[in-house]
Structures are given as structure tokens and as C-alpha cells.
Coordinates of C-alpha atoms in Angstrom, one line a residue:
Chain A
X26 CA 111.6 128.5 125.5
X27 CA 111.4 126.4 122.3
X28 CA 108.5 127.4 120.3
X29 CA 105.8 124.8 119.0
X30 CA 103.5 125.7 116.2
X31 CA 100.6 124.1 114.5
X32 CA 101.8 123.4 110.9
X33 CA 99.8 125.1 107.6
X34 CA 99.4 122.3 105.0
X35 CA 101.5 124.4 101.9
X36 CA 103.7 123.5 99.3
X37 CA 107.0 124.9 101.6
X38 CA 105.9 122.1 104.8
X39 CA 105.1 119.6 102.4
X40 CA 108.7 119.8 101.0
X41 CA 110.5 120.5 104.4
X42 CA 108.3 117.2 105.2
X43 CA 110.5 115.3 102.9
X44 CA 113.7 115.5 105.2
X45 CA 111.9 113.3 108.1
X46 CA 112.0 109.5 107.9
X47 CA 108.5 108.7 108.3
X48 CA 107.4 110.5 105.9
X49 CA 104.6 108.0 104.3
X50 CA 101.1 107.8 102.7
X51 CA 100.0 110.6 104.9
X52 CA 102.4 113.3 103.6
X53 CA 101.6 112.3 99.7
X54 CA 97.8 112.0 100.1
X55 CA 98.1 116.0 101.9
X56 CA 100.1 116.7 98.9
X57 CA 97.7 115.1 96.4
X58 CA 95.0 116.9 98.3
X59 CA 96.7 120.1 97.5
X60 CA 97.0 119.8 94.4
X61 CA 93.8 118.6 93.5
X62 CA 92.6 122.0 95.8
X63 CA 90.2 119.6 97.8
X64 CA 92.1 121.2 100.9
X65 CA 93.0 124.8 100.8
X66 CA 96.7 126.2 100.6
X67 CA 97.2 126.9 104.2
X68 CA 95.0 124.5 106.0
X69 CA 95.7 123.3 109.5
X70 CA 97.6 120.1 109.4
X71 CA 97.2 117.7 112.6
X72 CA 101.2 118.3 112.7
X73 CA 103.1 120.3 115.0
X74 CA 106.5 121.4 114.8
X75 CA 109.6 123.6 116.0
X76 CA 111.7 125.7 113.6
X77 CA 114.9 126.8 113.4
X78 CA 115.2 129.5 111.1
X79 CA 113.2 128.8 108.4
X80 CA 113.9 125.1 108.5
X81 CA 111.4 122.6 110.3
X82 CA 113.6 120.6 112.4
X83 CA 111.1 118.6 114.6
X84 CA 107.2 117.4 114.0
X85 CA 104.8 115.3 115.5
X86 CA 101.6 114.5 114.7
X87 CA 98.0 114.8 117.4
X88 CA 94.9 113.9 117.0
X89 CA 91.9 113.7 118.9
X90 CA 90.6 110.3 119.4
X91 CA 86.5 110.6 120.4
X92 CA 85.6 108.6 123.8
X93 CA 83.8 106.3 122.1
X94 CA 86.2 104.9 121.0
X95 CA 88.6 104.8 123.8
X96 CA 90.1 101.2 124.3
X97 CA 92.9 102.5 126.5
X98 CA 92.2 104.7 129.6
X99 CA 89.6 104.7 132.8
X100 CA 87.5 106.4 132.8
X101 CA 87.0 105.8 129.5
X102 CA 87.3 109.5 127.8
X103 CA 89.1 111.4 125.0
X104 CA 92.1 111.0 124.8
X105 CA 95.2 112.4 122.2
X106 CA 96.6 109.7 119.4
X107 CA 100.5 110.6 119.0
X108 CA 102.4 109.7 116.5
X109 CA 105.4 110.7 113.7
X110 CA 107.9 112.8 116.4
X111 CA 110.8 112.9 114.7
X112 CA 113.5 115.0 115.2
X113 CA 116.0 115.5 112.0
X114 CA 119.6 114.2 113.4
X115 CA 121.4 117.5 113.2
X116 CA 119.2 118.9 115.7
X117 CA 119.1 115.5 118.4
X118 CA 120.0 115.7 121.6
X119 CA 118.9 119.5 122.5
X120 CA 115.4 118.7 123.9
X121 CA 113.6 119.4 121.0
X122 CA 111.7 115.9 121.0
X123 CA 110.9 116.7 124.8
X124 CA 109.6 120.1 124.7
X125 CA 107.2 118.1 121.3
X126 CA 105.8 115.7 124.1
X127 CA 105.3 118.5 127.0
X128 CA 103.6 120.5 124.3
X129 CA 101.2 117.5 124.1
X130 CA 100.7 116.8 127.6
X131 CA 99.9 120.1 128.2
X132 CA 96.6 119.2 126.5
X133 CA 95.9 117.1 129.8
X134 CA 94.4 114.4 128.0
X135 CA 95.6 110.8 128.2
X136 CA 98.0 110.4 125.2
X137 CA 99.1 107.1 123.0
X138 CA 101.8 106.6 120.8
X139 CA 103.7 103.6 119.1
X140 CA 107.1 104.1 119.1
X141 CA 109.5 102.8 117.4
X142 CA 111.6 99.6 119.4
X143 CA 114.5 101.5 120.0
X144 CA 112.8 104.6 121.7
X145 CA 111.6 103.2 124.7
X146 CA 114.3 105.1 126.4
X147 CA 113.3 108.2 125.5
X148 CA 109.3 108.1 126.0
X149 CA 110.1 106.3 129.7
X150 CA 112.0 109.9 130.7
X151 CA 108.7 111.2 129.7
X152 CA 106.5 109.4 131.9
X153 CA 105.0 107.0 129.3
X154 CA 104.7 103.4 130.4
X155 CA 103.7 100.1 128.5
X156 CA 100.5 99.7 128.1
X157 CA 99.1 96.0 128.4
X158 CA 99.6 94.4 125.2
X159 CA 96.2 92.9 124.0
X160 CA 96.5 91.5 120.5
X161 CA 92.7 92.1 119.3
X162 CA 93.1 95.9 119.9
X163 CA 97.3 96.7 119.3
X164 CA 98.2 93.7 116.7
X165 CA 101.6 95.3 115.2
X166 CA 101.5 98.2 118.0
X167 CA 103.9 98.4 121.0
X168 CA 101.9 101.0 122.6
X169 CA 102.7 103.6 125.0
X170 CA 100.7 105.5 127.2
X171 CA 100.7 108.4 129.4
X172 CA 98.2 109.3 131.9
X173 CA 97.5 112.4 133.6
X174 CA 96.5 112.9 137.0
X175 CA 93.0 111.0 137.6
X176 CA 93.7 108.6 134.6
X177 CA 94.1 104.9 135.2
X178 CA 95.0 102.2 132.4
X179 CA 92.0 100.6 131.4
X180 CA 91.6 96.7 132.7
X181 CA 92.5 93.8 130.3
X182 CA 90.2 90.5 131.3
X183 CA 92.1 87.9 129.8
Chain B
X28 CA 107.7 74.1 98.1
X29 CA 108.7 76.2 100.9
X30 CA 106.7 75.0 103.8
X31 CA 104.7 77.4 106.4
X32 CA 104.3 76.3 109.8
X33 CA 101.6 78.0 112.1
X34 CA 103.9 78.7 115.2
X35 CA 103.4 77.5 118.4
X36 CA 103.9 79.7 121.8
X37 CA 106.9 77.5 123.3
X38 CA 110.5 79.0 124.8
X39 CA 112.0 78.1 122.0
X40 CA 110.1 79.7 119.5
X41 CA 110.2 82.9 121.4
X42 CA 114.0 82.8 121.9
X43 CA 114.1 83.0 118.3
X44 CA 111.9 85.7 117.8
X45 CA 114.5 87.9 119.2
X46 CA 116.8 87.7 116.1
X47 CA 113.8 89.4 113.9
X48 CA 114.2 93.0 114.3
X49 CA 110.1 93.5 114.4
X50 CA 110.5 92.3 118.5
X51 CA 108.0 94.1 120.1
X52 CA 105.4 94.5 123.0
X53 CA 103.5 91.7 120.9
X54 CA 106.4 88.9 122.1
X55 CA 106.9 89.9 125.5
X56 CA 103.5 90.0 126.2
X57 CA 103.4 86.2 124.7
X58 CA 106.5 85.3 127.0
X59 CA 105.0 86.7 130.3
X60 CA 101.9 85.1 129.5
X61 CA 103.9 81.6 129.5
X62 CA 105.4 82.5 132.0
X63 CA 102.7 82.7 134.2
X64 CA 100.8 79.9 132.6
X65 CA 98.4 82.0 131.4
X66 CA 98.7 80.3 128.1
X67 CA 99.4 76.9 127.8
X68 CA 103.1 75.2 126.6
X69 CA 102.2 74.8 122.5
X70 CA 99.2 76.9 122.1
X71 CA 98.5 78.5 118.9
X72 CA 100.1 82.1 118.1
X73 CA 98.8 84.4 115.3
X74 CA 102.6 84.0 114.1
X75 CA 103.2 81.6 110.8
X76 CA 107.1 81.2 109.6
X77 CA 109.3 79.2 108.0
X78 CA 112.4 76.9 109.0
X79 CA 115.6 76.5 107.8
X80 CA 116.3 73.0 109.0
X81 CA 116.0 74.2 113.2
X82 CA 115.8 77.8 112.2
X83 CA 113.4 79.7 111.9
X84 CA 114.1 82.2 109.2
X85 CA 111.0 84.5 108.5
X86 CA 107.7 84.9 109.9
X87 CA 104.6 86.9 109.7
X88 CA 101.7 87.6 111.9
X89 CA 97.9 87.3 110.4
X90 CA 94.8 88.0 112.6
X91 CA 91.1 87.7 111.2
X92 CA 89.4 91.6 111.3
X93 CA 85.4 91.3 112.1
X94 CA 83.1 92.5 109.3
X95 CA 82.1 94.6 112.1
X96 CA 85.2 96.8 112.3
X97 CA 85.8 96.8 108.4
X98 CA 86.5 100.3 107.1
X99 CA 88.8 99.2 104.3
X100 CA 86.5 97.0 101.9
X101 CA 83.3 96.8 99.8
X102 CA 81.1 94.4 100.0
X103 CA 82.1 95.1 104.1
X104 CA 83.4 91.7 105.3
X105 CA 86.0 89.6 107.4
X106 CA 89.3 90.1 106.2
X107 CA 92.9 89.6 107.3
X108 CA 95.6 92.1 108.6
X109 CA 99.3 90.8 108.2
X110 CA 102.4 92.7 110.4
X111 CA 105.3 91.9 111.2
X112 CA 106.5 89.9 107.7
X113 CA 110.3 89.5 108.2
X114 CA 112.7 87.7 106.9
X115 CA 115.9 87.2 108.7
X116 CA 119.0 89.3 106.5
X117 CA 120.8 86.1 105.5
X118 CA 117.5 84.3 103.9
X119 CA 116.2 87.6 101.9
X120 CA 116.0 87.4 97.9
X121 CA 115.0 83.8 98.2
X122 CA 111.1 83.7 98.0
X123 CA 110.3 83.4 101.9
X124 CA 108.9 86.7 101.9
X125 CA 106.8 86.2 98.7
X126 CA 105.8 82.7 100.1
X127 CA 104.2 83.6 103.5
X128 CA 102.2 86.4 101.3
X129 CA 101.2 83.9 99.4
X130 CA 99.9 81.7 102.1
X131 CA 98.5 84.7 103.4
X132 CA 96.3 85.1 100.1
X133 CA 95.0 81.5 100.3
X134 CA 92.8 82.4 102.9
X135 CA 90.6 84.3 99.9
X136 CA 89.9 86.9 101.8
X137 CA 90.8 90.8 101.6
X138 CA 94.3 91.3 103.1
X139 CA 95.3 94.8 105.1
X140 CA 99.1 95.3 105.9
X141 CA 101.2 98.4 107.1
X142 CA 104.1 98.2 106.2
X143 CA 107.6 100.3 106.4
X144 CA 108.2 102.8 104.1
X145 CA 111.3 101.1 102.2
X146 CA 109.4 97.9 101.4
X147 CA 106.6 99.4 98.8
X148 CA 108.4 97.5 96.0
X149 CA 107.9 94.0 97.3
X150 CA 104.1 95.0 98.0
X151 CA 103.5 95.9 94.6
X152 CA 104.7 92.7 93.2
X153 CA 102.4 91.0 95.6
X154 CA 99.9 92.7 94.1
X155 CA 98.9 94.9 96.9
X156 CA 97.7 98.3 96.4
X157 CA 98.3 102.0 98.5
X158 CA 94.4 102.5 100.2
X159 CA 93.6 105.7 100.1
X160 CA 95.0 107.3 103.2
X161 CA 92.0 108.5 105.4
X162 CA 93.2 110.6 108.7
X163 CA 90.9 109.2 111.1
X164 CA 91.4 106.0 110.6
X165 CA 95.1 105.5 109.3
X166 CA 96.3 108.0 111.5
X167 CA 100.8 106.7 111.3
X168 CA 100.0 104.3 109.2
X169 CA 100.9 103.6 105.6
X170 CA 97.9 101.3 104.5
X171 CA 98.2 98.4 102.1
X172 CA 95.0 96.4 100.6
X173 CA 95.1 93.2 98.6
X174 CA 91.5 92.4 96.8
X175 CA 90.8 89.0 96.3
X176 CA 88.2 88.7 93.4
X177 CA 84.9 90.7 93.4
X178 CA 86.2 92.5 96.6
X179 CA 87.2 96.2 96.1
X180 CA 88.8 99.1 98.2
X181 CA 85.5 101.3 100.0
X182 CA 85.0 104.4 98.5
X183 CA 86.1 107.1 101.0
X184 CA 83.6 110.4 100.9
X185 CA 85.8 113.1 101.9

């Protein structure tokens, strides 16, 4: 079984976090916030991760988006915003990204992501489906959702 | 002076669509929408672009943000987000890019963009800015504000 662990915001993840494509203006402000000790050294990160050795060869990031602000799901509830899974390509192909999303739905809330275009594969094995694009609410997004048992796609009135 | 056409939902202009690699949920949605004439032949899209004699050869999507839902600005106002700027590989390095940002600007009001990583260069030149990266609201994304006159990024009180 392929461990997943919440990652500590530290000078080591922050450099492993370098390695992974999409690292971006999240990543430098954690760093920033580091350094300027307005987060402590160790801090919970909203990533999660598997290792391999000592090397962080898979992440993802979760967060909790409150109900009120769910556009997405029916009953309208929490639900878990996913985003950044990334697998380094070394490691691809050996269910590492898979056992990232199982970790997530074991959660049992609704999730949503935005994938990159040529993933679709991938979060389709996974029992994501399109959700309704609506330009107001997703502009840019392609989103993706999965629901768990109960959970319906929320309604779009054109 | 490089024209900029606001784009009309037609076949036509959706077949080429598919040559920019930013194809997404966003089109589809458009297509199936014509296709079951739930939008008329020629209505307006959010997209603008510009031709190259039949082509089109970049393009860029604007959409008008309610005072309402701005968390980016102070004073708090209407202001416009802008995704999907492309410019097709054999046009690039000729101004397209740098012309539909500046049509984008003409609207004198606060721009918002997320753009991919690889592309901070051409922002800065634009004159756009990094926003502080806030967790709850940027989540993936890698925030970019432009500030039109007397406008200026909201403080964030972390």
C-alpha cells in the first residue's frame, strides 16, 4: 500500500517542490512566508504527497471549500477543491496519481478539479465526469467532478 | 493597426478554435449549445481575436467580474478577467499577443489573468503585476492584476 502524507511546509518540501511542473505563485508565496517567519517551520501545507525514499515523487493539493459557497453539487454542501496532482515522470505509470485521488475520495466529499486538456483520460478511470460548463462560474476552467454516493450535479438553468 | 474582432459563435469560428491549444470545456460547451440551438447562429462570444486574411491567428477571452465578487482590487469595483490569450505558434513575436492586451486595457478597468507559468515575461511587459497569492481564493492559480489609474491591488490581512 502506497503511503500518502500530509506535507510540513519546510525548507526540504519547498525545494523537492521545485522538481513538479506546476510549481507557481503558491509555492514562492509559502516560501516567502517562511522566510519572513509569518508561518512556522513545519506548518501543515494543504499538499499531500507520496515518497520514495527521501524524494517526493507525487503531490496534490485539497482544500476545503465551505457550503456556502458550493456552485457545483446537490445538495448544495462542502465539498473538496483538488488541484496540482502531479506525478514526476520517472515515477508515471505505477498508480501513484491513482492511489493521490482514492486518498481524496476517501474524504467522501464531492471533489473538483481542473485538469489539464490532456488528462481527461486519466480522471475518467477515476470516476470524474464533466461537469456542465457554465461560463459565469468556470470561465478558463474545464472542470471535473466526482460525486459520491447521494451527490448529484447541481442544475444549470440556462 | 492590427484589428480585433469580437468573435461570433458560428461553425466556423469554432472549427478554428481547435488549432489553439487552450481548447477546452469552454468551446464544446459553445458547440453543443449551437448545436441544439440553444444559442443562436452569430451570437456574441466572450472570445475577441484577430485574423490573418481568413485565419484566425490569436484570440483571448474577457468576461466582466461584478463589484460584488471583487476580492482583487481597492476601491472594490467591476473589473475584467482575461484567459485563454493565445496566439497560434506561426504568428508569435509579432505583436498579436501585446495587441489584444492592449485592447483588453481600453476597457479602463482593473484586469485579472491566470496565466501559465512560462509566460511571466510577456505579463511584466504588459505591465501586469504577481497579486499576492491568497490560499482561499487563488487556490491553482497563479494570479496576475493590471491597475488602471487610481485603482490598486486590496490589501490582504493575513
Amino acid at each position: 500500500m502506497i503511503k500518502v502524507e500530509r506535507l510540513l511546509i519546510n525548507y526540504k518540501t519547498l525545494e523537492m517542490f521545485k522538481r513538479f511542473k506546476e510549481y507557481g505563485h503558491q509555492e514562492l508565496s509559502m516560501l516567502e512566508d517562511l522566510q519572513n517567519k509569518i508561518v512556522e517551520n513545519n506548518s501543515e501545507s494543504p499538499f499531500y504527497g507520496i515518497y520514495y525514499g527521501n524524494n517526493l515523487i507525487a503531490r496534490m493539493s485539497l482544500y476545503e471549500i465551505n457550503k456556502k459557497y458550493d456552485y457545483y453539487f446537490e445538495p448544495q454542501q462542502d465539498y473538496l477543491t483538488l488541484w496540482k496532482l502531479e506525478v514526476l515522470p520517472d515515477y508515471q505509470g505505477r498508480g501513484y496519481g491513482k492511489r493521490l485521488v482514492e486518498f481524496a475520495k476517501e474524504f467522501r466529499l464531492p471533489i473538483k478539479t481542473n485538469p489539464r486538456i490532456n488528462s481527461h483520460g486519466f480522471w475518467e478511470k477515476m470516476g470524474f465526469q464533466k461537469a456542465h460548463y457554465e461560463m459565469e462560474r468556470d470561465l478558463g476552467e474545464n472542470p471535473l467532478i466526482w460525486l459520491p454516493e447521494g451527490v448529484q450535479e447541481k442544475e444549470i438553468i440556462k
